[in-house]
Amino acid sequence: MANQFSLFKKRFFSSYFVTQALGALNDNVYKSALLIFIAYQASEELNLNSDMLNNIAAGLFILPFFLFSATAGQIAEKFEKSALIRKIKLLEITIMTCAVIGFYFNNIWFLLFVLFLMGFQSSLFGPIKYSILPQHLNDSELLGGNGLVEMGTFLSIIIGTVIGGVLIGRGDIGVQILSGLLLAISITGYLASRRIPDTPSTQSDLKINWNPITQTWKTFKFARKQKVVFLSILGVSWFWFYGAVFLTQIPNFTKVSLNGNDLVATLILATFSVGIGLGSVLCEFLSGRKVELGLVPFGAIGMTWFAIDIFLANPHSSFTGALSPTEYLSQDGSIRTLINCAFVGIFGGFYIVPLYALIQERCERSHLSRVIAGNNILNALFMVVAAVLGAVLLGNGMTIPQFFLLVAIMNALVAIYIFTLVPEFLMRFLVWILIHTIYRVRKKGLDNIPDEGAHVLVCNHVSYVDALIIAGSIRRPVRFVMYHKIFKIPVLSFIFRTAKAIPIAGANEDKELLNKAMYQIAEALDNGEVVCIFPEGKLTSDGEMNDFKSGIERIIETTPVPVIPMALQGLWQSLFSRKTVNKFIDRLKRLRTKVTLVVGELIQPQDVSKESLQQVVAELRDNKP
């Protein structure tokens, strides 16, 4: 199966990736150059307060997101997106031309106005950046596509920050190179945008509401109707709060806590940003090409743990920033700090990429651009709050390592709050942990399961966690039908209930529960969902398959849908099967049991019988990989 990097072979993704990455690069080259210009030239030559100007600059860049995002989201919904992107990139060329003029005349106020225009241009592009992906990528490509976009964005941030800072400090020749580079990047970005294929409007008859306040409120009201989407938006915004704290405080943290100079600060920032990029692209590998919500709690845990260790490794703040990178790396604890920063970034990638993909996957396409625009507004608000909170706490005696510790604890509390409201995140995390620690799961034939439409999956029943292994392997959500006593097993019951599993009993045991289960199965299939049943009706007691019951025939007779046979290999005598190995040491050896899920070819409803299905499943089970 091709990995996410094969997306670059697609005309849409390669041209879109270059377009958005170059836009992020240009933003950060200019912002970095402007901030250094303010700190070292404008403050001295024009006798202006650099702290005040830096705050003004930050505010001017974020302000357009509050003013224009709501309108931009509607425009992205109403018009064809590739043409909009080209117009936005032409606007970028115009803005960069203004930046060149500002640097030529050494006019700080004009350069600040250009920064506002850049924020305006970014607010126009923001709703398109993520809403365009689902129109060109299928569900199995969304996570990988988002991972590559996040990687490109954060690498552009660090590369742009370094280039802008270096060039502006090289005098007149540096400014000339910087000016040429800004124009060259914007022109190249426009040329790349011309290769983006047409992307039709999702709501061409939309009447634009030009009032940003009322439109923003309407957008949030719509997003709140989809609980998981809205909480994912809050999760994304929290990530930008968390990331803003680190990106903003790392320079001073390097100086007063690590005793490093500006080059060490760049090293730390690069480590953090590369970590996010690496975590973003690893998401697809860890999740099996599906939107794996289990990575979100995993990411939150890592973000908290490694940020706490940054505090534990660097509790003091009384240095002057004297060490070069070589001198700093020779200090005790320096590698530990770099590793912590890298892993905060890596786990941040695990956290943010599935959330973006989830918003795209579950939000109605006709409202996605507006929801993304609302998300951008919240992101901006959270970043402002992060800046204000940092200014207040650090201005009242808190050290930066203590601030990192506080934010790490807040991150844990926010995660617990979100996962309490939406237990699906925690459920998926427990499933993900199961199939990546206790078992080594190999998948074969997953492409035989269509991305859309109602289907019934049938599988042999070997262990108490068969459903969890299947759920963690298949890209689509699955409604499991399971024996009611297994459904009630502690801990597993939480997972089964959250996954909307359907408990069932035999007719002689509880006929009312059986009839209720059959009704729920029919309802799920009528809604286009995937239902999985274990036709044996009970776990195997000797490793061999039991006879299939007639329930599968009754289901297909009531709701004729295709059936997909599957088989689990390698689970017998594992930790959760009915019979396990006796010796403790042998049980430990089984903790990394190799398990294979084999998916057979689709069977049409008219060809379904319990006997033929049992034969197919038995053949799949015995077909060794």
C-alpha positions as a printed NumPy array, in Angstrom:
array([[  0.   ,   0.   ,   0.   ],
       [  1.457,   3.389,  -0.956],
       [  2.362,   5.762,   1.884],
       [  1.48 ,   9.421,   2.246],
       [  4.465,  10.613,   0.21 ],
       [  2.854,   9.074,  -2.883],
       [  0.405,  12.017,  -2.66 ],
       [  3.131,  14.156,  -4.228],
       [  2.54 ,  12.24 ,  -7.462],
       [ -0.903,  13.839,  -7.643],
       [ -1.021,  17.109,  -9.522],
       [ -3.36 ,  18.646,  -6.958],
       [ -1.4  ,  17.792,  -3.842],
       [  2.079,  18.596,  -5.126],
       [  1.056,  22.025,  -6.431],
       [ -1.111,  22.75 ,  -3.386],
       [  1.65 ,  21.701,  -0.983],
       [  4.211,  23.964,  -2.668],
       [  1.716,  26.849,  -2.763],
       [  0.839,  26.722,   0.936],
       [  4.396,  25.943,   2.112],
       [  5.844,  28.894,   0.174],
       [  3.119,  31.132,   1.592],
       [  4.047,  30.102,   5.136],
       [  7.737,  30.554,   4.285],
       [  7.182,  34.098,   2.997],
       [  5.124,  35.033,   6.059],
       [  7.886,  33.953,   8.406],
       [ 10.785,  35.368,   6.416],
       [  9.085,  38.754,   6.541],
       [  7.91 ,  38.554,  10.159],
       [ 11.32 ,  37.438,  11.389],
       [ 13.096,  40.168,   9.448],
       [ 10.676,  42.799,  10.698],
       [ 11.008,  41.763,  14.356],
       [ 14.823,  41.828,  14.149],
       [ 14.618,  45.182,  12.346],
       [ 12.434,  46.517,  15.165],
       [ 14.698,  45.145,  17.915],
       [ 18.081,  46.239,  16.57 ],
       [ 17.519,  49.098,  14.131],
       [ 14.203,  50.861,  14.524],
       [ 14.5  ,  51.063,  18.318],
       [ 17.969,  52.639,  18.078],
       [ 17.729,  54.802,  14.979],
       [ 14.165,  56.03 ,  15.594],
       [ 14.379,  55.964,  19.394],
       [ 11.274,  53.76 ,  19.683],
       [ 10.419,  51.18 ,  22.344],
       [ 11.078,  47.75 ,  20.792],
       [  8.801,  45.876,  23.235],
       [  5.905,  48.162,  22.341],
       [  6.571,  47.787,  18.626],
       [  6.811,  43.994,  18.918],
       [  3.433,  43.888,  20.643],
       [  1.974,  46.179,  17.974],
       [  3.411,  43.913,  15.266],
       [  1.931,  40.793,  16.847],
       [ -1.446,  42.476,  17.202],
       [ -1.478,  43.783,  13.625],
       [ -0.833,  40.321,  12.196],
       [ -3.547,  38.627,  14.282],
       [ -6.188,  41.389,  14.005],
       [ -7.283,  40.475,  10.421],
       [ -8.192,  36.957,  11.56 ],
       [-10.831,  38.47 ,  13.832],
       [-12.017,  40.97 ,  11.217],
       [-12.062,  38.94 ,   8.006],
       [-12.095,  35.175,   8.752],
       [-15.885,  34.905,   8.898],
       [-16.235,  36.59 ,   5.505],
       [-13.333,  34.6  ,   4.05 ],
       [-15.011,  31.338,   5.071],
       [-18.178,  32.284,   3.197],
       [-16.213,  33.336,   0.104],
       [-14.353,  29.989,   0.135],
       [-17.711,  28.205,   0.296],
       [-19.367,  30.25 ,  -2.47 ],
       [-16.673,  30.355,  -5.173],
       [-14.402,  27.925,  -6.98 ],
       [-11.334,  27.482,  -4.755],
       [ -8.435,  27.21 ,  -7.221],
       [ -9.292,  30.611,  -8.748],
       [ -9.523,  32.095,  -5.255],
       [ -6.078,  30.737,  -4.392],
       [ -4.558,  32.305,  -7.517],
       [ -6.087,  35.69 ,  -6.675],
       [ -4.808,  35.434,  -3.103],
       [ -1.304,  34.609,  -4.37 ],
       [ -1.422,  37.636,  -6.703],
       [ -2.339,  39.693,  -3.655],
       [  0.721,  38.232,  -1.91 ],
       [  2.963,  39.43 ,  -4.755],
       [  1.496,  42.926,  -4.397],
       [  2.012,  42.883,  -0.618],
       [  5.623,  41.71 ,  -0.992],
       [  6.238,  44.515,  -3.467],
       [  5.038,  46.912,  -0.782],
       [  7.401,  45.22 ,   1.697],
       [ 10.349,  45.833,  -0.646],
       [  9.372,  49.518,  -0.86 ],
       [  9.131,  49.707,   2.937],
       [ 12.605,  48.235,   3.418],
       [ 14.031,  50.519,   0.729],
       [ 12.749,  53.641,   2.485],
       [ 13.458,  52.199,   5.943],
       [  9.905,  53.117,   7.038],
       [  8.881,  51.102,  10.1  ],
       [  5.259,  52.307,  10.074],
       [  4.758,  51.318,   6.453],
       [  6.349,  47.926,   7.173],
       [  3.903,  47.432,  10.048],
       [  1.041,  48.23 ,   7.673],
       [  2.433,  45.586,   5.283],
       [  2.379,  43.117,   8.173],
       [ -1.326,  43.876,   8.649],
       [ -1.865,  43.206,   4.935],
       [ -0.06 ,  39.883,   5.298],
       [ -2.399,  38.968,   8.133],
       [ -5.314,  39.909,   5.869],
       [ -3.986,  37.697,   3.075],
       [ -3.445,  34.806,   5.5  ],
       [ -6.98 ,  35.158,   6.853],
       [ -8.319,  34.811,   3.289],
       [ -6.247,  31.696,   2.595],
       [ -6.862,  30.003,   5.972],
       [-10.384,  28.618,   5.324],
       [ -9.28 ,  27.249,   1.944],
       [ -6.093,  25.657,   3.308],
       [ -7.88 ,  22.793,   5.045],
       [-11.331,  22.746,   3.429],
       [ -9.886,  22.028,  -0.025],
       [ -8.24 ,  18.756,   1.041],
       [-11.421,  16.62 ,   1.396],
       [-12.491,  17.67 ,  -2.098],
       [ -9.401,  16.049,  -3.645],
       [ -8.337,  13.371,  -1.125],
       [-10.331,  10.354,  -0.046],
       [-10.805,   9.462,   3.622],
       [ -7.819,   7.108,   3.671],
       [ -5.57 ,   9.943,   2.407],
       [ -6.801,  12.692,   4.72 ],
       [ -4.558,  11.914,   7.674],
       [ -1.439,  11.605,   5.541],
       [ -2.296,  14.756,   3.602],
       [ -2.831,  16.76 ,   6.774],
       [  0.397,  15.392,   8.214],
       [  2.364,  16.585,   5.188],
       [  0.671,  19.993,   5.299],
       [  1.571,  20.415,   8.993],
       [  5.127,  19.262,   8.304],
       [  5.453,  21.778,   5.468],
       [  3.979,  24.563,   7.572],
       [  6.267,  24.119,  10.577],
       [  9.394,  23.564,   8.516],
       [  8.523,  26.745,   6.627],
       [  8.138,  28.547,   9.947],
       [ 11.596,  27.613,  11.192],
       [ 13.347,  28.045,   7.825],
       [ 11.667,  31.407,   7.26 ],
       [ 12.507,  32.55 ,  10.789],
       [ 16.19 ,  31.703,  10.321],
       [ 16.483,  33.206,   6.82 ],
       [ 14.696,  36.433,   7.739],
       [ 16.762,  36.947,  10.89 ],
       [ 20.068,  36.238,   9.178],
       [ 19.485,  38.425,   6.108],
       [ 18.185,  41.511,   7.912],
       [ 21.316,  41.501,  10.059],
       [ 23.644,  41.623,   7.05 ],
       [ 23.262,  45.323,   6.312],
       [ 22.266,  46.755,   2.947],
       [ 23.283,  43.683,   0.955],
       [ 21.194,  41.517,   3.273],
       [ 18.151,  43.764,   2.774],
       [ 18.594,  43.575,  -0.99 ],
       [ 18.779,  39.783,  -0.937],
       [ 15.799,  39.694,   1.431],
       [ 13.738,  41.886,  -0.91 ],
       [ 14.523,  39.743,  -3.916],
       [ 13.756,  36.584,  -1.968],
       [ 10.345,  37.837,  -0.815],
       [  9.352,  38.593,  -4.405],
       [ 10.801,  35.352,  -5.753],
       [  8.966,  33.198,  -3.179],
       [  5.636,  34.929,  -3.803],
       [  5.968,  34.642,  -7.594],
       [  6.956,  30.954,  -7.348],
       [  3.97 ,  30.364,  -5.076],
       [  1.657,  31.951,  -7.641],
       [  3.092,  29.807, -10.454],
       [  2.555,  26.69 ,  -8.324],
       [ -1.039,  27.749,  -7.622],
       [ -1.796,  27.804, -11.349],
       [ -1.403,  23.994, -11.395],
       [ -4.07 ,  23.429,  -8.749],
       [ -7.047,  21.853, -10.563],
       [-10.548,  23.279, -10.398],
       [-12.24 ,  22.748,  -7.059],
       [-15.994,  23.354,  -7.36 ],
       [-17.948,  25.557,  -5.004],
       [-19.668,  23.663,  -2.188],
       [-22.503,  26.2  ,  -1.887],
       [-22.672,  28.535,  -4.886],
       [-26.041,  30.011,  -3.868],
       [-24.743,  31.154,  -0.462],
       [-25.687,  34.723,   0.42 ],
       [-22.695,  36.337,   2.1  ],
       [-23.216,  37.945,   5.499],
       [-20.673,  40.768,   5.67 ],
       [-21.094,  41.284,   9.424],
       [-18.146,  39.365,  10.976],
       [-19.688,  39.264,  14.465],
       [-23.058,  37.77 ,  13.545],
       [-21.517,  35.419,  10.984],
       [-18.93 ,  34.157,  13.478],
       [-21.715,  33.484,  15.97 ],
       [-23.738,  31.604,  13.344],
       [-20.693,  29.506,  12.445],
       [-20.053,  28.503,  16.041],
       [-23.75 ,  27.679,  16.535],
       [-23.574,  25.337,  13.55 ],
       [-20.313,  23.724,  14.738],
       [-21.769,  23.115,  18.203],
       [-24.455,  20.895,  16.66 ],
       [-21.684,  18.389,  15.917],
       [-20.187,  17.804,  19.331],
       [-17.082,  15.954,  18.206],
       [-16.315,  18.595,  15.536],
       [-16.742,  21.489,  17.961],
       [-14.567,  19.903,  20.646],
       [-11.974,  19.117,  17.978],
       [-11.96 ,  22.819,  17.086],
       [-11.373,  23.655,  20.749],
       [ -8.595,  21.063,  20.812],
       [ -6.932,  22.608,  17.748],
       [ -7.17 ,  26.084,  19.263],
       [ -5.659,  24.806,  22.503],
       [ -2.738,  23.405,  20.49 ],
       [ -2.096,  26.867,  19.047],
       [ -2.213,  28.311,  22.571],
       [  0.303,  25.676,  23.667],
       [  2.497,  26.142,  20.593],
       [  2.386,  29.941,  20.877],
       [  3.687,  29.7  ,  24.459],
       [  6.724,  27.688,  23.33 ],
       [  7.465,  29.586,  20.117],
       [  7.182,  32.933,  21.932],
       [  9.121,  32.038,  25.072],
       [ 11.905,  29.842,  23.652],
       [ 14.237,  32.794,  22.766],
       [ 14.172,  34.211,  26.309],
       [ 14.113,  30.709,  27.812],
       [ 17.314,  29.966,  25.905],
       [ 18.959,  33.128,  27.19 ],
       [ 18.051,  33.086,  30.894],
       [ 17.572,  29.358,  31.558],
       [ 19.986,  27.684,  29.152],
       [ 22.568,  30.512,  29.005],
       [ 22.592,  30.17 ,  25.224],
       [ 22.998,  32.888,  22.609],
       [ 20.699,  33.609,  19.669],
       [ 22.101,  30.686,  17.674],
       [ 21.198,  28.305,  20.492],
       [ 17.688,  29.792,  20.475],
       [ 17.469,  29.038,  16.762],
       [ 18.649,  25.47 ,  17.456],
       [ 15.93 ,  24.993,  20.1  ],
       [ 13.244,  26.478,  17.846],
       [ 14.387,  24.268,  14.974],
       [ 14.287,  21.185,  17.201],
       [ 10.743,  22.015,  18.328],
       [  9.489,  22.715,  14.796],
       [ 11.196,  19.696,  13.234],
       [  9.635,  17.612,  16.015],
       [  6.16 ,  18.786,  15.04 ],
       [  6.917,  18.04 ,  11.392],
       [  8.194,  14.562,  12.238],
       [  5.205,  13.806,  14.468],
       [  2.862,  15.001,  11.754],
       [  4.222,  12.65 ,   9.091],
       [  4.431,   9.72 ,  11.547],
       [  0.677,   9.91 ,  12.174],
       [ -0.172,   7.913,   9.075],
       [  2.358,   5.191,   9.926],
       [  0.984,   4.868,  13.47 ],
       [ -2.667,   4.899,  12.481],
       [ -2.846,   2.672,   9.419],
       [ -4.002,   5.423,   7.012],
       [ -7.191,   6.203,   8.926],
       [ -8.194,   9.108,  11.142],
       [ -7.055,   7.568,  14.415],
       [ -8.532,   9.487,  17.341],
       [ -6.455,   7.361,  19.724],
       [ -3.387,   9.408,  18.763],
       [ -4.927,  12.552,  20.292],
       [ -4.763,  11.372,  23.952],
       [ -1.358,   9.839,  23.182],
       [ -0.174,  13.218,  21.9  ],
       [ -1.624,  15.071,  24.892],
       [  0.174,  12.747,  27.324],
       [  3.51 ,  13.294,  25.57 ],
       [  3.039,  17.065,  25.348],
       [  2.49 ,  17.18 ,  29.106],
       [  5.195,  14.716,  30.131],
       [  8.078,  16.211,  28.139],
       [  7.127,  19.818,  28.964],
       [  7.228,  18.929,  32.671],
       [ 10.678,  17.424,  32.148],
       [ 11.857,  20.669,  30.505],
       [ 11.079,  22.35 ,  33.843],
       [ 12.743,  19.577,  35.86 ],
       [ 15.895,  19.777,  33.717],
       [ 16.113,  23.587,  33.841],
       [ 14.657,  24.946,  37.107],
       [ 16.868,  28.055,  37.249],
       [ 16.593,  31.381,  35.373],
       [ 19.513,  33.665,  36.07 ],
       [ 21.839,  33.51 ,  33.066],
       [ 22.866,  36.023,  30.401],
       [ 22.911,  34.041,  27.149],
       [ 26.669,  33.69 ,  26.813],
       [ 27.096,  30.211,  25.333],
       [ 27.461,  29.32 ,  21.658],
       [ 25.794,  26.153,  20.328],
       [ 29.   ,  24.11 ,  20.744],
       [ 29.533,  25.403,  24.28 ],
       [ 25.897,  24.811,  25.201],
       [ 25.87 ,  21.23 ,  23.901],
       [ 28.866,  20.442,  26.122],
       [ 26.821,  21.355,  29.235],
       [ 25.178,  18.735,  31.432],
       [ 21.491,  18.336,  30.597],
       [ 21.671,  20.056,  27.197],
       [ 20.88 ,  16.876,  25.221],
       [ 18.045,  16.109,  27.643],
       [ 16.518,  19.525,  26.961],
       [ 16.848,  19.114,  23.192],
       [ 15.22 ,  15.675,  23.369],
       [ 12.384,  17.108,  25.473],
       [ 11.787,  19.926,  22.982],
       [ 11.842,  17.467,  20.092],
       [  9.336,  15.165,  21.782],
       [  7.02 ,  18.017,  22.776],
       [  6.922,  18.772,  19.04 ],
       [  6.549,  15.132,  17.966],
       [  3.656,  14.498,  20.344],
       [  2.176,  17.838,  19.291],
       [  2.084,  16.434,  15.746],
       [  0.321,  13.299,  17.016],
       [ -2.206,  15.591,  18.721],
       [ -2.996,  18.151,  16.029],
       [ -3.043,  16.184,  12.75 ],
       [ -5.877,  13.754,  13.659],
       [ -7.956,  16.68 ,  14.952],
       [ -7.692,  18.577,  11.669],
       [ -8.463,  15.395,   9.722],
       [-11.438,  14.656,  11.981],
       [-12.922,  18.119,  11.394],
       [-12.59 ,  17.639,   7.638],
       [-14.021,  14.123,   7.727],
       [-17.062,  14.725,   9.935],
       [-18.08 ,  18.304,   9.164],
       [-20.66 ,  18.803,   6.421],
       [-18.797,  19.788,   3.246],
       [-21.226,  22.642,   2.58 ],
       [-20.116,  24.316,   5.835],
       [-16.498,  23.176,   6.134],
       [-14.832,  26.409,   4.956],
       [-16.922,  28.447,   7.388],
       [-16.151,  26.052,  10.231],
       [-12.424,  26.277,   9.416],
       [-12.763,  30.072,   9.402],
       [-14.373,  29.924,  12.848],
       [-11.539,  27.668,  13.959],
       [ -9.017,  30.258,  12.728],
       [-10.744,  32.944,  14.78 ],
       [-10.539,  30.764,  17.892],
       [ -6.894,  29.973,  17.135],
       [ -6.098,  33.683,  16.997],
       [ -8.001,  34.312,  20.234],
       [ -6.154,  31.515,  22.048],
       [ -2.791,  32.847,  20.84 ],
       [ -3.665,  36.309,  22.122],
       [ -4.642,  34.807,  25.473],
       [ -1.323,  32.917,  25.549],
       [  0.581,  36.163,  24.972],
       [ -1.405,  38.05 ,  27.617],
       [ -1.079,  35.228,  30.146],
       [  2.66 ,  35.043,  29.543],
       [  3.079,  38.807,  29.931],
       [  1.089,  38.86 ,  33.186],
       [  2.693,  35.833,  34.846],
       [  6.267,  36.48 ,  33.72 ],
       [  5.871,  40.142,  34.596],
       [  4.933,  39.158,  38.138],
       [  7.947,  37.012,  38.91 ],
       [  7.203,  33.612,  37.381],
       [ 10.158,  32.082,  35.553],
       [  9.822,  30.684,  32.049],
       [ 10.442,  27.054,  33.163],
       [  7.691,  27.532,  35.766],
       [  5.435,  28.917,  33.027],
       [  6.142,  25.818,  30.905],
       [  5.259,  23.641,  33.913],
       [  1.98 ,  25.512,  34.443],
       [  1.007,  25.182,  30.779],
       [  1.879,  21.458,  30.833],
       [ -0.459,  20.937,  33.786],
       [ -3.152,  23.008,  32.065],
       [ -2.699,  20.814,  28.981],
       [ -3.419,  17.701,  31.041],
       [ -6.561,  19.297,  32.522],
       [ -7.828,  20.444,  29.105],
       [ -7.231,  16.956,  27.682],
       [ -9.089,  15.292,  30.545],
       [-12.001,  17.719,  30.053],
       [-12.281,  17.051,  26.315],
       [-11.91 ,  13.294,  26.667],
       [-14.558,  13.251,  29.399],
       [-17.018,  15.043,  27.126],
       [-16.169,  12.85 ,  24.137],
       [-15.188,   9.395,  25.434],
       [-14.626,   8.271,  21.834],
       [-11.116,   9.792,  22.04 ],
       [-10.231,   7.736,  25.121],
       [-11.882,   4.62 ,  23.707],
       [ -9.824,   4.86 ,  20.529],
       [ -6.692,   5.458,  22.613],
       [ -7.263,   2.247,  24.6  ],
       [ -7.831,   0.322,  21.362],
       [ -4.717,   1.847,  19.799],
       [ -2.607,   0.952,  22.846],
       [ -3.937,  -2.617,  22.773],
       [ -3.035,  -3.318,  19.173],
       [  0.351,  -1.564,  19.381],
       [  1.626,  -3.043,  22.661],
       [  0.073,  -6.415,  23.515],
       [ -0.244,  -7.47 ,  19.873],
       [  1.625,  -6.903,  16.645],
       [ -1.186,  -6.65 ,  14.137],
       [ -0.726,  -7.207,  10.428],
       [ -3.548,  -6.305,   8.045],
       [ -4.185,  -8.039,   4.739],
       [ -6.879,  -7.134,   2.212],
       [ -8.258,  -4.011,   3.931],
       [ -8.915,  -2.479,   0.515],
       [-11.699,  -5.061,   0.082],
       [-13.788,  -2.985,   2.513],
       [-15.411,  -0.122,   0.529],
       [-15.105,   3.417,   1.909],
       [-18.868,   3.973,   1.707],
       [-22.123,   2.054,   1.955],
       [-23.691,  -0.498,   4.287],
       [-21.893,  -3.81 ,   4.699],
       [-21.838,  -6.727,   7.128],
       [-18.469,  -8.041,   8.256],
       [-18.266, -11.626,   9.51 ],
       [-15.279, -13.045,  11.385],
       [-14.204, -16.036,  13.438],
       [-14.327, -15.525,  17.228],
       [-11.071, -16.36 ,  19.028],
       [-10.611, -13.949,  21.954],
       [-12.317, -11.39 ,  24.156],
       [-10.631,  -8.558,  22.248],
       [-11.433,  -9.605,  18.659],
       [-13.669,  -6.566,  18.238],
       [-10.942,  -4.204,  19.474],
       [ -8.352,  -5.589,  17.073],
       [-10.782,  -5.288,  14.155],
       [-11.844,  -1.762,  15.196],
       [ -8.235,  -0.652,  15.446],
       [ -7.397,  -2.029,  12.006],
       [-10.321,  -0.964,   9.802],
       [-10.492,   2.595,   8.492],
       [-14.276,   2.922,   8.836],
       [-16.235,   3.04 ,  12.116],
       [-17.731,  -0.383,  12.86 ],
       [-20.832,  -1.34 ,  14.872],
       [-20.051,  -4.664,  16.562],
       [-22.667,  -7.238,  17.499],
       [-21.393,  -9.181,  20.511],
       [-22.527, -11.603,  23.171],
       [-24.005,  -9.56 ,  26.005],
       [-21.759, -11.094,  28.689],
       [-18.621, -10.03 ,  26.792],
       [-20.229,  -6.626,  26.268],
       [-20.408,  -6.237,  30.075],
       [-16.744,  -7.067,  30.857],
       [-15.268,  -4.224,  33.019],
       [-13.087,  -1.69 ,  31.134],
       [-13.901,  -3.361,  27.809],
       [-17.533,  -2.415,  28.442],
       [-16.55 ,   1.274,  28.339],
       [-14.938,   0.763,  24.943],
       [-17.851,  -1.268,  23.571],
       [-20.489,   1.218,  24.75 ],
       [-18.563,   4.177,  23.359],
       [-18.227,   2.385,  20.013],
       [-22.024,   1.811,  20.012],
       [-21.647,  -1.961,  20.   ],
       [-24.875,  -3.966,  19.933],
       [-25.283,  -6.602,  22.705],
       [-27.083,  -9.769,  21.696],
       [-28.251, -13.019,  23.303],
       [-29.62 , -16.319,  22.061],
       [-33.368, -16.793,  21.62 ],
       [-33.473, -19.297,  24.498],
       [-31.507, -16.947,  26.754],
       [-33.136, -13.519,  26.202],
       [-35.512, -13.272,  23.248],
       [-36.29 ,  -9.617,  23.946],
       [-32.601,  -8.674,  23.779],
       [-32.239, -10.701,  20.572],
       [-35.14 ,  -8.876,  18.877],
       [-33.802,  -5.51 ,  20.047],
       [-30.37 ,  -6.36 ,  18.624],
       [-31.847,  -7.373,  15.255],
       [-33.739,  -4.081,  15.086],
       [-30.556,  -2.09 ,  15.88 ],
       [-28.613,  -4.009,  13.227],
       [-31.232,  -3.263,  10.565],
       [-31.329,   0.394,  11.585],
       [-27.52 ,   0.702,  11.381],
       [-27.436,  -0.894,   7.91 ],
       [-30.276,   1.335,   6.707],
       [-28.108,   4.294,   7.773],
       [-25.217,   3.067,   5.611],
       [-23.054,   1.862,   8.505],
       [-20.726,  -1.13 ,   8.758],
       [-21.853,  -3.902,  11.115],
       [-19.583,  -6.729,  12.266],
       [-20.887, -10.004,  13.68 ],
       [-19.259, -13.215,  14.916],
       [-21.588, -15.874,  13.449],
       [-20.271, -18.621,  15.748],
       [-22.13 , -16.931,  18.597],
       [-19.424, -17.787,  21.149],
       [-15.675, -17.956,  21.614],
       [-13.842, -21.015,  20.421],
       [-12.897, -23.351,  23.273],
       [-10.321, -25.413,  21.403],
       [ -8.963, -23.128,  18.678],
       [-11.262, -24.558,  16.036],
       [-14.238, -22.696,  14.567],
       [-17.725, -23.382,  15.89 ],
       [-20.625, -23.811,  13.46 ],
       [-22.042, -20.562,  12.13 ],
       [-25.532, -19.7  ,  13.414],
       [-28.425, -18.667,  11.191],
       [-28.413, -15.088,  12.502],
       [-26.351, -13.869,   9.538],
       [-28.969, -15.203,   7.122],
       [-31.738, -13.486,   9.076],
       [-29.835, -10.18 ,   8.97 ],
       [-29.272, -10.336,   5.2  ],
       [-32.848, -11.429,   4.59 ],
       [-34.127,  -8.387,   6.53 ],
       [-31.611,  -5.93 ,   5.028],
       [-29.949,  -7.237,   1.845],
       [-26.435,  -5.778,   1.85 ],
       [-23.053,  -7.199,   0.753],
       [-21.123,  -9.356,   3.23 ],
       [-17.345,  -9.226,   3.676],
       [-15.697, -12.296,   5.242],
       [-12.686, -11.868,   7.528],
       [-10.467, -14.088,   9.669],
       [ -8.176, -13.522,  12.657],
       [ -4.977, -15.553,  12.786],
       [ -2.593, -16.053,  15.716],
       [ -4.893, -15.221,  18.639],
       [ -5.477, -18.699,  20.033],
       [ -3.729, -19.153,  23.432],
       [ -2.885, -15.456,  23.505],
       [ -3.452, -13.305,  26.575],
       [ -7.183, -12.739,  26.   ],
       [ -8.301, -16.01 ,  24.425],
       [-10.415, -18.499,  26.378],
       [ -7.406, -20.75 ,  26.857],
       [ -4.007, -19.214,  27.539],
       [ -0.629, -20.796,  28.086],
       [ -0.068, -21.895,  31.68 ],
       [  3.463, -20.846,  32.531],
       [  3.923, -17.193,  33.506],
       [  7.078, -16.82 ,  31.436],
       [  5.249, -18.162,  28.389],
       [  2.444, -15.636,  28.952],
       [  5.018, -12.848,  28.936],
       [  6.319, -14.127,  25.634],
       [  2.791, -13.873,  24.228],
       [  2.547, -10.14 ,  25.046],
       [  3.772,  -9.297,  21.561],
       [  1.766, -11.944,  19.739],
       [  1.788, -11.671,  15.976],
       [ -1.812, -11.365,  14.811],
       [ -3.074, -11.126,  11.246],
       [ -6.456,  -9.808,  10.138],
       [ -7.262, -11.197,   6.683],
       [-10.124,  -9.613,   4.725],
       [-11.697, -11.563,   1.891],
       [-13.571, -10.425,  -1.198],
       [-17.074,  -8.981,  -1.005],
       [-20.014, -11.415,  -1.316],
       [-23.333, -10.231,  -2.744],
       [-26.42 , -10.749,  -0.515],
       [-28.042, -13.297,  -2.846],
       [-24.961, -15.539,  -2.479],
       [-24.914, -15.518,   1.325],
       [-25.508, -18.659,   3.396],
       [-24.102, -19.615,   6.772],
       [-22.421, -22.724,   5.311],
       [-20.673, -20.91 ,   2.46 ],
       [-19.568, -18.098,   4.752],
       [-18.095, -20.546,   7.246],
       [-16.135, -22.221,   4.476],
       [-14.757, -18.889,   3.202],
       [-13.783, -17.7  ,   6.685],
       [-12.1  , -21.054,   7.422],
       [-10.07 , -20.755,   4.206],
       [ -9.023, -17.205,   5.127],
       [ -8.038, -18.364,   8.62 ],
       [ -5.931, -21.225,   7.282],
       [ -4.305, -19.147,   4.539],
       [ -1.035, -18.368,   6.299],
       [  0.647, -15.044,   5.407]])
